[in-house]
C-alpha positions as protocol buffer text, in pm:
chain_id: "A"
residue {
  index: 1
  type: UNK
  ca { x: 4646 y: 7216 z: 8717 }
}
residue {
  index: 2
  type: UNK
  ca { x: 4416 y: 7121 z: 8969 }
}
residue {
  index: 3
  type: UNK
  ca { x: 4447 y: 6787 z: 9191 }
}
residue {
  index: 4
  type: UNK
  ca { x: 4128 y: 6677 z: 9361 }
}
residue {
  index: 5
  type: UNK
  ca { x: 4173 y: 6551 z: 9706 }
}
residue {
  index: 6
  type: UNK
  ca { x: 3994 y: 6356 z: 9982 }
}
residue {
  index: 7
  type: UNK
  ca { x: 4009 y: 6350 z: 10361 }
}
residue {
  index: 8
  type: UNK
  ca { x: 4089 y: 6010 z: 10467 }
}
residue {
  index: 9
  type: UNK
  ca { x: 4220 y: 5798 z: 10741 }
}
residue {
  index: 10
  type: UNK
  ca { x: 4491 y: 5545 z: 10670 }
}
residue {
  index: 11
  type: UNK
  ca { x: 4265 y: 5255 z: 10740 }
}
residue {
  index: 12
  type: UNK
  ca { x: 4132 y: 5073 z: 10419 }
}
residue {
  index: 13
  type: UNK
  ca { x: 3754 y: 5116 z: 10360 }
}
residue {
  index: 14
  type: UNK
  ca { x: 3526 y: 5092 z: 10025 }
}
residue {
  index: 15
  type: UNK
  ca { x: 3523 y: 5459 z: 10040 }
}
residue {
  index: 16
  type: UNK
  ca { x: 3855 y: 5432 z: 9905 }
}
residue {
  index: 17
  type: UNK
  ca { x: 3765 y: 5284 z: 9569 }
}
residue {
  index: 18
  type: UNK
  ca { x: 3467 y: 5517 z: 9540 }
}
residue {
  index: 19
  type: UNK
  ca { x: 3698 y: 5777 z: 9558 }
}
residue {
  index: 20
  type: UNK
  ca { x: 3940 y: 5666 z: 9273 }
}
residue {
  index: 21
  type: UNK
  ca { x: 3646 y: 5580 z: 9085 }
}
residue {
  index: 22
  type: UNK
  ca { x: 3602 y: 5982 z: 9104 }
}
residue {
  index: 23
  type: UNK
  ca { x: 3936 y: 6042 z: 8972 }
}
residue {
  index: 24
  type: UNK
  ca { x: 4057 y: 6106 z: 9347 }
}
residue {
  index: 25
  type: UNK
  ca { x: 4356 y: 5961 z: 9385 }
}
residue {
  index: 26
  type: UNK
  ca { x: 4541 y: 6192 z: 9653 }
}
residue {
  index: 27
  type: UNK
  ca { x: 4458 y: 6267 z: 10030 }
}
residue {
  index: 28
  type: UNK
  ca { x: 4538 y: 6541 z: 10261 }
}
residue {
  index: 29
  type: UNK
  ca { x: 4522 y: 6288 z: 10570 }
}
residue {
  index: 30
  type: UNK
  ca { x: 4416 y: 6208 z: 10901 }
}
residue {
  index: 31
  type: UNK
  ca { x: 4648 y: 6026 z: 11088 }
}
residue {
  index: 32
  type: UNK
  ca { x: 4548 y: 5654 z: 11297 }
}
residue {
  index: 33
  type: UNK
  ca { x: 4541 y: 5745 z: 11613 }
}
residue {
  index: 34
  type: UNK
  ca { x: 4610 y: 6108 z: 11628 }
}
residue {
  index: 35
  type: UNK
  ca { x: 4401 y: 6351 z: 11786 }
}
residue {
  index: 36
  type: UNK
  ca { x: 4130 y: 6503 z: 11498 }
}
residue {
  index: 37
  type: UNK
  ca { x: 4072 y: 6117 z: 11362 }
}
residue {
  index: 38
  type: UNK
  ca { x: 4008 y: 6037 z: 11710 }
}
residue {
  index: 39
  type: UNK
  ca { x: 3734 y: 6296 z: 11734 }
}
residue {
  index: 40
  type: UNK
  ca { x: 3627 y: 6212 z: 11416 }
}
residue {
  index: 41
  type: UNK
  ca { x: 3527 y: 5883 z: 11484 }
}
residue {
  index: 42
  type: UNK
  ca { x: 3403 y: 5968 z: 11818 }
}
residue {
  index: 43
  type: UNK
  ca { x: 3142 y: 6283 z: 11717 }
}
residue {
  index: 44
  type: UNK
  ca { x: 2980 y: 5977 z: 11454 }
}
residue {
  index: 45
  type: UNK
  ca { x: 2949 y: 5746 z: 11715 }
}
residue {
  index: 46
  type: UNK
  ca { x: 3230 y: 5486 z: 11640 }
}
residue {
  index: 47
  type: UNK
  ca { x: 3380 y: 5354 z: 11962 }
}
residue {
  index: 48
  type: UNK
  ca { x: 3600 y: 5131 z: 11797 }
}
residue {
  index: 49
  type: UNK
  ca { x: 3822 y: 5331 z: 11582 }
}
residue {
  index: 50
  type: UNK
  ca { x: 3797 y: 5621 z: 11856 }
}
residue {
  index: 51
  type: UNK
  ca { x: 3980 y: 5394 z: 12089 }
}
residue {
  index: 52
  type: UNK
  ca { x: 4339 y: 5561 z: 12006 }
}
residue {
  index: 53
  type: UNK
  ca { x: 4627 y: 5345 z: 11945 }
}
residue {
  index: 54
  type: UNK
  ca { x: 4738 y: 5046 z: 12053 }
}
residue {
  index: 55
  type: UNK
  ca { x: 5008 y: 4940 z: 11807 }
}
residue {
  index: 56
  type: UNK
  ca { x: 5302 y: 5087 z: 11948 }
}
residue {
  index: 57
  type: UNK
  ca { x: 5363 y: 5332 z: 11716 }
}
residue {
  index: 58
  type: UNK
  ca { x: 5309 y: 5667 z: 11801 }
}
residue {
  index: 59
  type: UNK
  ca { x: 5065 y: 5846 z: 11461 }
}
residue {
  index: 60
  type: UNK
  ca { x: 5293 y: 6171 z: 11452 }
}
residue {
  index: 61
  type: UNK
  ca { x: 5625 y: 6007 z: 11474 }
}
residue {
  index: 62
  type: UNK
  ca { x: 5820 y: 5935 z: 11162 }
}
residue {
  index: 63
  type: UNK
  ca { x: 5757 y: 5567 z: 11159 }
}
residue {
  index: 64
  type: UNK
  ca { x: 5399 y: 5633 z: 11236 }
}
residue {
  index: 65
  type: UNK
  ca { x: 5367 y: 5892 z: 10943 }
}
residue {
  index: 66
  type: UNK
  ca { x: 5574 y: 5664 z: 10718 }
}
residue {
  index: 67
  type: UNK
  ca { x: 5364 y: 5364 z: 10787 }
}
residue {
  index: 68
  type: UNK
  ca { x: 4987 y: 5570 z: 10673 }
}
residue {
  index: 69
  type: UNK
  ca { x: 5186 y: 5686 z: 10399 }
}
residue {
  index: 70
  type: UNK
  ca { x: 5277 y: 5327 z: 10258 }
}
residue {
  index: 71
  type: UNK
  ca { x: 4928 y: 5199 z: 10340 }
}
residue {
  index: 72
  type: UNK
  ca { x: 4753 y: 5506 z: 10104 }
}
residue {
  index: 73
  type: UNK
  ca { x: 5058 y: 5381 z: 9824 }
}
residue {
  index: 74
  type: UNK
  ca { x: 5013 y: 5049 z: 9819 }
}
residue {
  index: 75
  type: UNK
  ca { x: 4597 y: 5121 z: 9753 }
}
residue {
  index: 76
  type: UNK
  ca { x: 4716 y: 5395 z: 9446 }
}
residue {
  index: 77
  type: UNK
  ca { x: 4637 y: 5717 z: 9657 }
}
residue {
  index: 78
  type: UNK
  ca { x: 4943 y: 5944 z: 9707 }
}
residue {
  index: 79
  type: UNK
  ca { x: 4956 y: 6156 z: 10090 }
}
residue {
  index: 80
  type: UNK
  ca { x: 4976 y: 6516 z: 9985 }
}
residue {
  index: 81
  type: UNK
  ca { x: 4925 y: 6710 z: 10324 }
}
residue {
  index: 82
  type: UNK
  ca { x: 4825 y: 6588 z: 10683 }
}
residue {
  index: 83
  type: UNK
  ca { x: 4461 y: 6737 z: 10786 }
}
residue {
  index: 84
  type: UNK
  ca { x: 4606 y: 6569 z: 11159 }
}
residue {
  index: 85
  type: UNK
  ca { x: 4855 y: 6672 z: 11479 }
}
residue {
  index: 86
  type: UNK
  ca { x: 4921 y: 6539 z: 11861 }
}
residue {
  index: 87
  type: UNK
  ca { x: 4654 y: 6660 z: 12024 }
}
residue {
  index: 88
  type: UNK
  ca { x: 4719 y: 6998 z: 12163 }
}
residue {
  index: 89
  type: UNK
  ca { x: 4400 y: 7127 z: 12378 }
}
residue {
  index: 90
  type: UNK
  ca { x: 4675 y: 7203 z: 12653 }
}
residue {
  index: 91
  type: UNK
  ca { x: 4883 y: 7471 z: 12384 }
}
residue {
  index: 92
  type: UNK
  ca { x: 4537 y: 7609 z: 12284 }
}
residue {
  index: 93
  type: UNK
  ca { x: 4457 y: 7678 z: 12591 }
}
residue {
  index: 94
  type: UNK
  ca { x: 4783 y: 7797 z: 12701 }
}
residue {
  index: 95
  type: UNK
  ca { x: 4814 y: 7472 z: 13024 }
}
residue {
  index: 96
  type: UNK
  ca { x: 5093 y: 7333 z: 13189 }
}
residue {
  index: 97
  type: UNK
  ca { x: 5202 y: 7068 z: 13007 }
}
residue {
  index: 98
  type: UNK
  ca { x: 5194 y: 7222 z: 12654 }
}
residue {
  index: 99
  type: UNK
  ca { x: 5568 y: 7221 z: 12627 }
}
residue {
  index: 100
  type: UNK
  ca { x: 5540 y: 6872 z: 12573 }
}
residue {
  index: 101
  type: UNK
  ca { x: 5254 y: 6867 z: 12320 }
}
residue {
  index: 102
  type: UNK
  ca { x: 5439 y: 7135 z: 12147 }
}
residue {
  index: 103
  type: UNK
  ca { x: 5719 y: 6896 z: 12177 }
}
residue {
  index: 104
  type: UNK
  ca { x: 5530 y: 6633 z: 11944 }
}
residue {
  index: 105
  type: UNK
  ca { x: 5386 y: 6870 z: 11692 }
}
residue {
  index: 106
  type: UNK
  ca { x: 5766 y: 6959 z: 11616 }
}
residue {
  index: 107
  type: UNK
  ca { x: 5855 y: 6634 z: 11589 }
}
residue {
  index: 108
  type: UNK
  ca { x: 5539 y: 6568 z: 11354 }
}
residue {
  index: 109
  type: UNK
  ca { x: 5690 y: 6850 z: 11123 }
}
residue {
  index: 110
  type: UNK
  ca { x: 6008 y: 6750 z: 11115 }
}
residue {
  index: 111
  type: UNK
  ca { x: 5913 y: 6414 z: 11009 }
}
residue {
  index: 112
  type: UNK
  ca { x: 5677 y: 6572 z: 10713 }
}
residue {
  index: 113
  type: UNK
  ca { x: 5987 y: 6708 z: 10615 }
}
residue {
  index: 114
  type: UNK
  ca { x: 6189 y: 6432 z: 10581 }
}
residue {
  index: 115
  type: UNK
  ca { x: 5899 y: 6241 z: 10401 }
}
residue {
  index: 116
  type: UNK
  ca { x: 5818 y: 6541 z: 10174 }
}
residue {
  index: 117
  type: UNK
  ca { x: 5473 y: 6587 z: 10261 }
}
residue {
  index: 118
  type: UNK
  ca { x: 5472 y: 6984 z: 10274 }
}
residue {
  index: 119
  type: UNK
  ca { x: 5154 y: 7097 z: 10417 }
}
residue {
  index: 120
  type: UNK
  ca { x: 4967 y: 7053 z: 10754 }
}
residue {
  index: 121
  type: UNK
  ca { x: 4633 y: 7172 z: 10819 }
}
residue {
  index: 122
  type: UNK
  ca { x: 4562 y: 7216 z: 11214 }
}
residue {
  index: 123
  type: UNK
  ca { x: 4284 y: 7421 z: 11427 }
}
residue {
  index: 124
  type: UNK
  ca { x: 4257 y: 7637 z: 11705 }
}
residue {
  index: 125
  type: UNK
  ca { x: 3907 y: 7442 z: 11811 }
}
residue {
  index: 126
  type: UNK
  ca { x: 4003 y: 7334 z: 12160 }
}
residue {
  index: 127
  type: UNK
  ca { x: 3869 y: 7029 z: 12360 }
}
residue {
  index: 128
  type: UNK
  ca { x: 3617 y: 6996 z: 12072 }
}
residue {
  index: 129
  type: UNK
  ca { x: 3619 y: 6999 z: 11687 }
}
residue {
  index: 130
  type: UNK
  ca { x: 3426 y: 7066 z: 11389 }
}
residue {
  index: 131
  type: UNK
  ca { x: 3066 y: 7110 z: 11549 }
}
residue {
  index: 132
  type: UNK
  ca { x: 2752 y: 6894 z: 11434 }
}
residue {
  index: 133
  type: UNK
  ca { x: 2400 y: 6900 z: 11531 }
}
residue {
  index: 134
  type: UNK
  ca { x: 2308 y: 6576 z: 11291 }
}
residue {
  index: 135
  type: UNK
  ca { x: 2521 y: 6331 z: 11150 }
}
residue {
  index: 136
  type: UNK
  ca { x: 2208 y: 6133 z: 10957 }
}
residue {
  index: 137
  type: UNK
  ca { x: 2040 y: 6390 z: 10702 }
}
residue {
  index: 138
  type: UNK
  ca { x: 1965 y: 6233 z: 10346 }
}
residue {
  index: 139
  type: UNK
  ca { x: 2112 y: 6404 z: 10088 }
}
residue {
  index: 140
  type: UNK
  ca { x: 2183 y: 6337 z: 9758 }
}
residue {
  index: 141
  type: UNK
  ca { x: 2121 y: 5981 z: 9577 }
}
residue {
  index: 142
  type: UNK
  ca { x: 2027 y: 5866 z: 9957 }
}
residue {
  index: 143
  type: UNK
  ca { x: 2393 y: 5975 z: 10107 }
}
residue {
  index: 144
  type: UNK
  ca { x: 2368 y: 6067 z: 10477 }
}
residue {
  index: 145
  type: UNK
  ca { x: 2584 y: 6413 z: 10579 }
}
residue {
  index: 146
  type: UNK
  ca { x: 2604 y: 6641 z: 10823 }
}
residue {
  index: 147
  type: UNK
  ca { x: 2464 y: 6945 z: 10966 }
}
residue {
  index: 148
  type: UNK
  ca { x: 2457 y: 7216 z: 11225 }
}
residue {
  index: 149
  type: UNK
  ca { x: 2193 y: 7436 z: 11327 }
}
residue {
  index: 150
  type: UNK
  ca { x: 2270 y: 7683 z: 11584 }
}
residue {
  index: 151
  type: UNK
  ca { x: 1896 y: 7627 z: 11798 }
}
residue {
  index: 152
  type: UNK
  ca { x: 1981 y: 7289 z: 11833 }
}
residue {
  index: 153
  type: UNK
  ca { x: 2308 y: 7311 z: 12044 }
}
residue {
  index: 154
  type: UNK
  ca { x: 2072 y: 7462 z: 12336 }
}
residue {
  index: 155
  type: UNK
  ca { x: 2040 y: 7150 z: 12515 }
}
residue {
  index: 156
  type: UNK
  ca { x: 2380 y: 7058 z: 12479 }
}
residue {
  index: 157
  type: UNK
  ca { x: 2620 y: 6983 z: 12747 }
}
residue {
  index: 158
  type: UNK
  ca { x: 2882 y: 7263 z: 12819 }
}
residue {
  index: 159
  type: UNK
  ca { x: 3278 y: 7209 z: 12770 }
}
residue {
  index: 160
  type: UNK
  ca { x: 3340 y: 7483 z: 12957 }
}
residue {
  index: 161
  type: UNK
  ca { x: 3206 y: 7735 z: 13193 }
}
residue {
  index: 162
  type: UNK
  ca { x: 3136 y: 8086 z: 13190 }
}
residue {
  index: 163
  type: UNK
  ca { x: 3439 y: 8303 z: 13210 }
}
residue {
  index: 164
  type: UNK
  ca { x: 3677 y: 7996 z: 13239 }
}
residue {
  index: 165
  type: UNK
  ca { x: 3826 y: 8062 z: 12889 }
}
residue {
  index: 166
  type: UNK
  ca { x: 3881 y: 8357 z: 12750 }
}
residue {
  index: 167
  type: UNK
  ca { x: 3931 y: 8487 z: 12374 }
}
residue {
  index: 168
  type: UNK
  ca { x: 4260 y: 8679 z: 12479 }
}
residue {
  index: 169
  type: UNK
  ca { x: 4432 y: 8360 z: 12652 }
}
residue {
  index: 170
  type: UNK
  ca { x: 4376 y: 8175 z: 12335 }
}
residue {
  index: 171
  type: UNK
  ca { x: 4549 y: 8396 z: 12090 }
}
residue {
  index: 172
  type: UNK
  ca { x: 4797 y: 8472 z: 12389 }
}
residue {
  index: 173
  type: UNK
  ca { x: 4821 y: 8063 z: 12315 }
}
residue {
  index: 174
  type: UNK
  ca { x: 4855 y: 8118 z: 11973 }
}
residue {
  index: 175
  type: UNK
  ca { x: 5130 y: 8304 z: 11946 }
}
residue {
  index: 176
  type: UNK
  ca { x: 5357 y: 8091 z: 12185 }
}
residue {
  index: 177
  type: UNK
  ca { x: 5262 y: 7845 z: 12003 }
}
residue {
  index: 178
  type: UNK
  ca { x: 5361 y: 8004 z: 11649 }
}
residue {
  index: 179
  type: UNK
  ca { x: 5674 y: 8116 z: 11768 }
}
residue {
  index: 180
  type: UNK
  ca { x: 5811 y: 7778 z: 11911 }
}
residue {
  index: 181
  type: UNK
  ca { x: 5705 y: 7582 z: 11577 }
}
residue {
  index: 182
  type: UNK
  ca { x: 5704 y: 7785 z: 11248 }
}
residue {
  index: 183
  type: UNK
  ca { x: 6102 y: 7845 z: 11282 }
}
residue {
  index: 184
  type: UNK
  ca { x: 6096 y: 7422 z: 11291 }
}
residue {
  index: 185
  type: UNK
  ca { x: 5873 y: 7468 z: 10988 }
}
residue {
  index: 186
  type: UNK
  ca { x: 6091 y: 7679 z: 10777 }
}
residue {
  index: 187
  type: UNK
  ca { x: 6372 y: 7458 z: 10829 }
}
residue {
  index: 188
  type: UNK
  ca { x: 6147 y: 7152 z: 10746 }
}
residue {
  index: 189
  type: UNK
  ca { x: 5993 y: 7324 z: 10410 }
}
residue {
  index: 190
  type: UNK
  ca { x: 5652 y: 7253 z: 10602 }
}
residue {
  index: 191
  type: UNK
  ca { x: 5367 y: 7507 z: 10579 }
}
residue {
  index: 192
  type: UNK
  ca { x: 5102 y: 7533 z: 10794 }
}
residue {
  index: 193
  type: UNK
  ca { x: 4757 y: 7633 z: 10735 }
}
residue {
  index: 194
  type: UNK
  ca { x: 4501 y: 7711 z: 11043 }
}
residue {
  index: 195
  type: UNK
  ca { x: 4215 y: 7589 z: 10950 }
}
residue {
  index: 196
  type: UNK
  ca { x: 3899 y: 7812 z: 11078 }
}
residue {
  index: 197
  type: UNK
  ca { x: 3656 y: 7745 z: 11349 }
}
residue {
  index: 198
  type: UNK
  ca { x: 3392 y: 7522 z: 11162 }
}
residue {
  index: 199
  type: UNK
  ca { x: 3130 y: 7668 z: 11198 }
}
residue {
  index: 200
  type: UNK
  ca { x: 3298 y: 8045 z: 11228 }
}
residue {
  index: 201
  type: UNK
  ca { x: 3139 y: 8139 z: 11596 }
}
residue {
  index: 202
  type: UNK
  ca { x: 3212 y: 8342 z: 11890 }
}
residue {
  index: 203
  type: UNK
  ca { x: 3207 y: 8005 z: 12120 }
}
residue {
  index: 204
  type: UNK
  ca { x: 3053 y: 7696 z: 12091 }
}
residue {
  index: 205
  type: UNK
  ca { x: 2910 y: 7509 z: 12459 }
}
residue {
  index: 206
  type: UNK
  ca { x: 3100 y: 7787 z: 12669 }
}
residue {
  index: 207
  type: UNK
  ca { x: 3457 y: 7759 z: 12486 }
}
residue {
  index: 208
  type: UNK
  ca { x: 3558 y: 8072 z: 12297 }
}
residue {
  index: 209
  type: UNK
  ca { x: 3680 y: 8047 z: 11972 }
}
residue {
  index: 210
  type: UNK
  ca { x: 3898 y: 8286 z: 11741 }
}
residue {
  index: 211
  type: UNK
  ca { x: 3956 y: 8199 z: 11385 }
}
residue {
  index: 212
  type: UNK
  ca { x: 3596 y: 8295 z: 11302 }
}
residue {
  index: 213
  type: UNK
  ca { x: 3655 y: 8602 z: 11097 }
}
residue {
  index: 214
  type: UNK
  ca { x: 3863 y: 8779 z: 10820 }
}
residue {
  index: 215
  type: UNK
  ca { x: 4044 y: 9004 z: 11099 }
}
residue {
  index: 216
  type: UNK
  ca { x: 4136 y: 8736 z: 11251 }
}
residue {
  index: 217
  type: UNK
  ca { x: 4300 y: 8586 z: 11023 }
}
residue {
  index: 218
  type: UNK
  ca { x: 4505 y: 8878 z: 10941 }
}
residue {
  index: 219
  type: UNK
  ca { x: 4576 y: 8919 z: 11278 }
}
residue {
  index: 220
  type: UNK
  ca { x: 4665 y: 8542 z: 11254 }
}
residue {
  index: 221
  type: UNK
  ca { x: 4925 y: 8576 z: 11023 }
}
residue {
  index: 222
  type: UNK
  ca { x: 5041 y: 8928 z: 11156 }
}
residue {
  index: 223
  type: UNK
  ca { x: 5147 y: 8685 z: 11469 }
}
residue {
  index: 224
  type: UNK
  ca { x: 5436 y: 8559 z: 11365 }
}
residue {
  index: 225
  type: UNK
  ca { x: 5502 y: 8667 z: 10968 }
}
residue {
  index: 226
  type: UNK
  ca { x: 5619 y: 8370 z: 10770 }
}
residue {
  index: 227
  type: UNK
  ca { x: 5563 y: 8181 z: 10450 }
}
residue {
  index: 228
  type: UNK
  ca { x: 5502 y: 7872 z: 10680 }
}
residue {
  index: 229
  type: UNK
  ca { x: 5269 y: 8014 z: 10866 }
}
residue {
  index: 230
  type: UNK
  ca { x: 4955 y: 8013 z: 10648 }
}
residue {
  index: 231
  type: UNK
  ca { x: 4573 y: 7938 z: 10650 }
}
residue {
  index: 232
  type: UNK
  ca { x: 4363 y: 7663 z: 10500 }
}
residue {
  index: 233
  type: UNK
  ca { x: 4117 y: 7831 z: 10308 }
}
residue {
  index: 234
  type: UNK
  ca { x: 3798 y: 7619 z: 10366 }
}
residue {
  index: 235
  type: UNK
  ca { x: 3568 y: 7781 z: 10141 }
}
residue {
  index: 236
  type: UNK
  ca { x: 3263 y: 7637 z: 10327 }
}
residue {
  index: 237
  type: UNK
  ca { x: 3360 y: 7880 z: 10659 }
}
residue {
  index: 238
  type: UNK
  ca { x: 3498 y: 8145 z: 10504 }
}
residue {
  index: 239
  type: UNK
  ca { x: 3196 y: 8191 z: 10299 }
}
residue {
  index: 240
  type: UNK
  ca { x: 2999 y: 8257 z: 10635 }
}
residue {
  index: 241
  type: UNK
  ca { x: 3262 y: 8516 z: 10726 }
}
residue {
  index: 242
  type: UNK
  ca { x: 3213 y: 8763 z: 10442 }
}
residue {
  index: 243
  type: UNK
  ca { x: 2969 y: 8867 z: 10149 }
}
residue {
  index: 244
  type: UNK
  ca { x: 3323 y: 8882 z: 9879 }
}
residue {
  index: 245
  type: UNK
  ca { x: 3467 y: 8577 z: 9895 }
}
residue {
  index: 246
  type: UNK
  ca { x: 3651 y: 8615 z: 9572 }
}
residue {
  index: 247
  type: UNK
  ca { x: 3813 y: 8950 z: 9705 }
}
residue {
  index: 248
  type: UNK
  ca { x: 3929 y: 8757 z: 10049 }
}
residue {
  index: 249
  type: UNK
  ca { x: 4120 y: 8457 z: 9800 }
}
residue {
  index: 250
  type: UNK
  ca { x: 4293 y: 8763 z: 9635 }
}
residue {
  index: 251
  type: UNK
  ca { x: 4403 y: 8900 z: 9960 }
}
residue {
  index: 252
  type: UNK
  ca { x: 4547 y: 8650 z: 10083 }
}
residue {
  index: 253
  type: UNK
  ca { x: 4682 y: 8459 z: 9766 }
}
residue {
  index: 254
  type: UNK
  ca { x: 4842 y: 8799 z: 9726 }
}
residue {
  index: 255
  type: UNK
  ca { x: 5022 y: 8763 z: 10106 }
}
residue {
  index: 256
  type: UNK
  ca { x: 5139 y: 8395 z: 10009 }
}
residue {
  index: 257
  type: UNK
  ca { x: 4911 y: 8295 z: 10282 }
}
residue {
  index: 258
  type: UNK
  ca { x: 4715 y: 8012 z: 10114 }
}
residue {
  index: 259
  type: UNK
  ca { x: 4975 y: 7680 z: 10065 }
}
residue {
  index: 260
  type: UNK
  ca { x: 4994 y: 7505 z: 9793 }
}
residue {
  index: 261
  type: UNK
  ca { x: 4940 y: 7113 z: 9783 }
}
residue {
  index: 262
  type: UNK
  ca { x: 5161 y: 6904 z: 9559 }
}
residue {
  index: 263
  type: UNK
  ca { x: 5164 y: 6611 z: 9416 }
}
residue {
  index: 264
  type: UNK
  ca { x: 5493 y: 6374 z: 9297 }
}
């Protein structure tokens, strides 16, 4: 049976109600304060919830987790996956310091664990996120959405220079990465899922990015071979990467690649 699912922060809004009005009552979540609700907030222009946090409680602990987890319940929406990590730009880019930010995503998944929320969906999209040209195009019944049009990131500001980056170091990243965490995973009965570069380029402002095509995901999962280590299968992206999307679902169902979200 299908669930339907929405992406959602653990801070109360009307969207909330809209959503269970839709027969939504699950979320694969962002987490308040963590480091893709942060950039969230910040790519639509809202200073005030991109302003990290300030409570004390750190969003990938286990009291942080717990806490988002009791706000969705009290509202009737039930956490099925976290869409959410530390931030990490210093393990994606292979920097000093990403012992420590590995350090935090471990302790994120072992906390999932003990709260039996089984999936977490992360990206290799360093120092910037899902890409947007507009964030104000009127769509259906007046909605605003988003959009991305490749002419229009010419006048954009770089993140990173020419040649500073390459494609090699991050899947050189990648793999130290995959190797200190999905051994954590297994243990935890966590499964992650990379979700791909959104949309699927070769680099975006001067940063290079990797999980833009089919290959690449095999070679993603050729890494470090593991039930835990899976991909999110964002049909939006993947779409972009191939003319048979059908036959790429089939492929990978047929690996185990693709978790499965549950609900209680």
């Amino acid at each position: 049976m299908i669930h339907l699912s929405e992406q959602l922060s653990a801070r109360p809004s009307a969207l909330w109600e809209l959503v269970k009005q839709c027969g939504v009552a699950n979320t694969v979540s962002l987490l308040q304060g963590a480091e893709q609700e942060q950039r969230m907030f910040a790519s639509v222009g809202d200073g005030k919830l991109a302003a990290g946090y300030s409570d004390g409680i750190v969003p990938w602990s286990l009291e942080g987790i717990k806490r988002d987890k009791e706000i969705f319940a009290a509202h009737g929406i039930q956490m099925i996956g976290i869409e959410d990590t530390a931030p990490m730009d210093l393990v994606r880019l292979g920097l000093p310091g990403r012992d420590e930010q590995i350090a935090h995503i471990i302790e994120q998944i072992e906390a999932m664990g003990e709260l039996g929320i089984t999936t977490l969906c992360y990206n290799w999209m360093a120092v910037s996120s899902w890409a947007r040209t507009r964030t104000d195009i009127v769509s259906r019944g007046g909605a605003l959405v988003t959009g991305f049009k490749l002419s229009d990131t010419e006048g954009m500001s770089r993140i990173a220079e020419p040649g500073q980056y390459t494609a090699d170091q991050l899947w050189d990243a990648l793999k130290y990465f995959l190797d200190a965490v999905i051994p954590v995973a297994e243990k935890a009965n966590v499964r992650l899922g990379m979700h791909p570069d959104d949309p699927p380029l070769q680099e975006m402002r001067g940063m290079p990015r990797i999980m833009n095509s089919i290959e690449n995901y095999r070679r993603l999962l050729d890494l470090h071979p593991s039930r835990s280590n899976g991909i999110t299968l964002c049909q939006g992206n993947f779409a972009l990467m191939t003319d048979d999307l059908p036959s790429v679902i089939r492929e990978f169902g047929a690996r185990g690649a693709i978790p499965t979200l549950t609900t209680e």
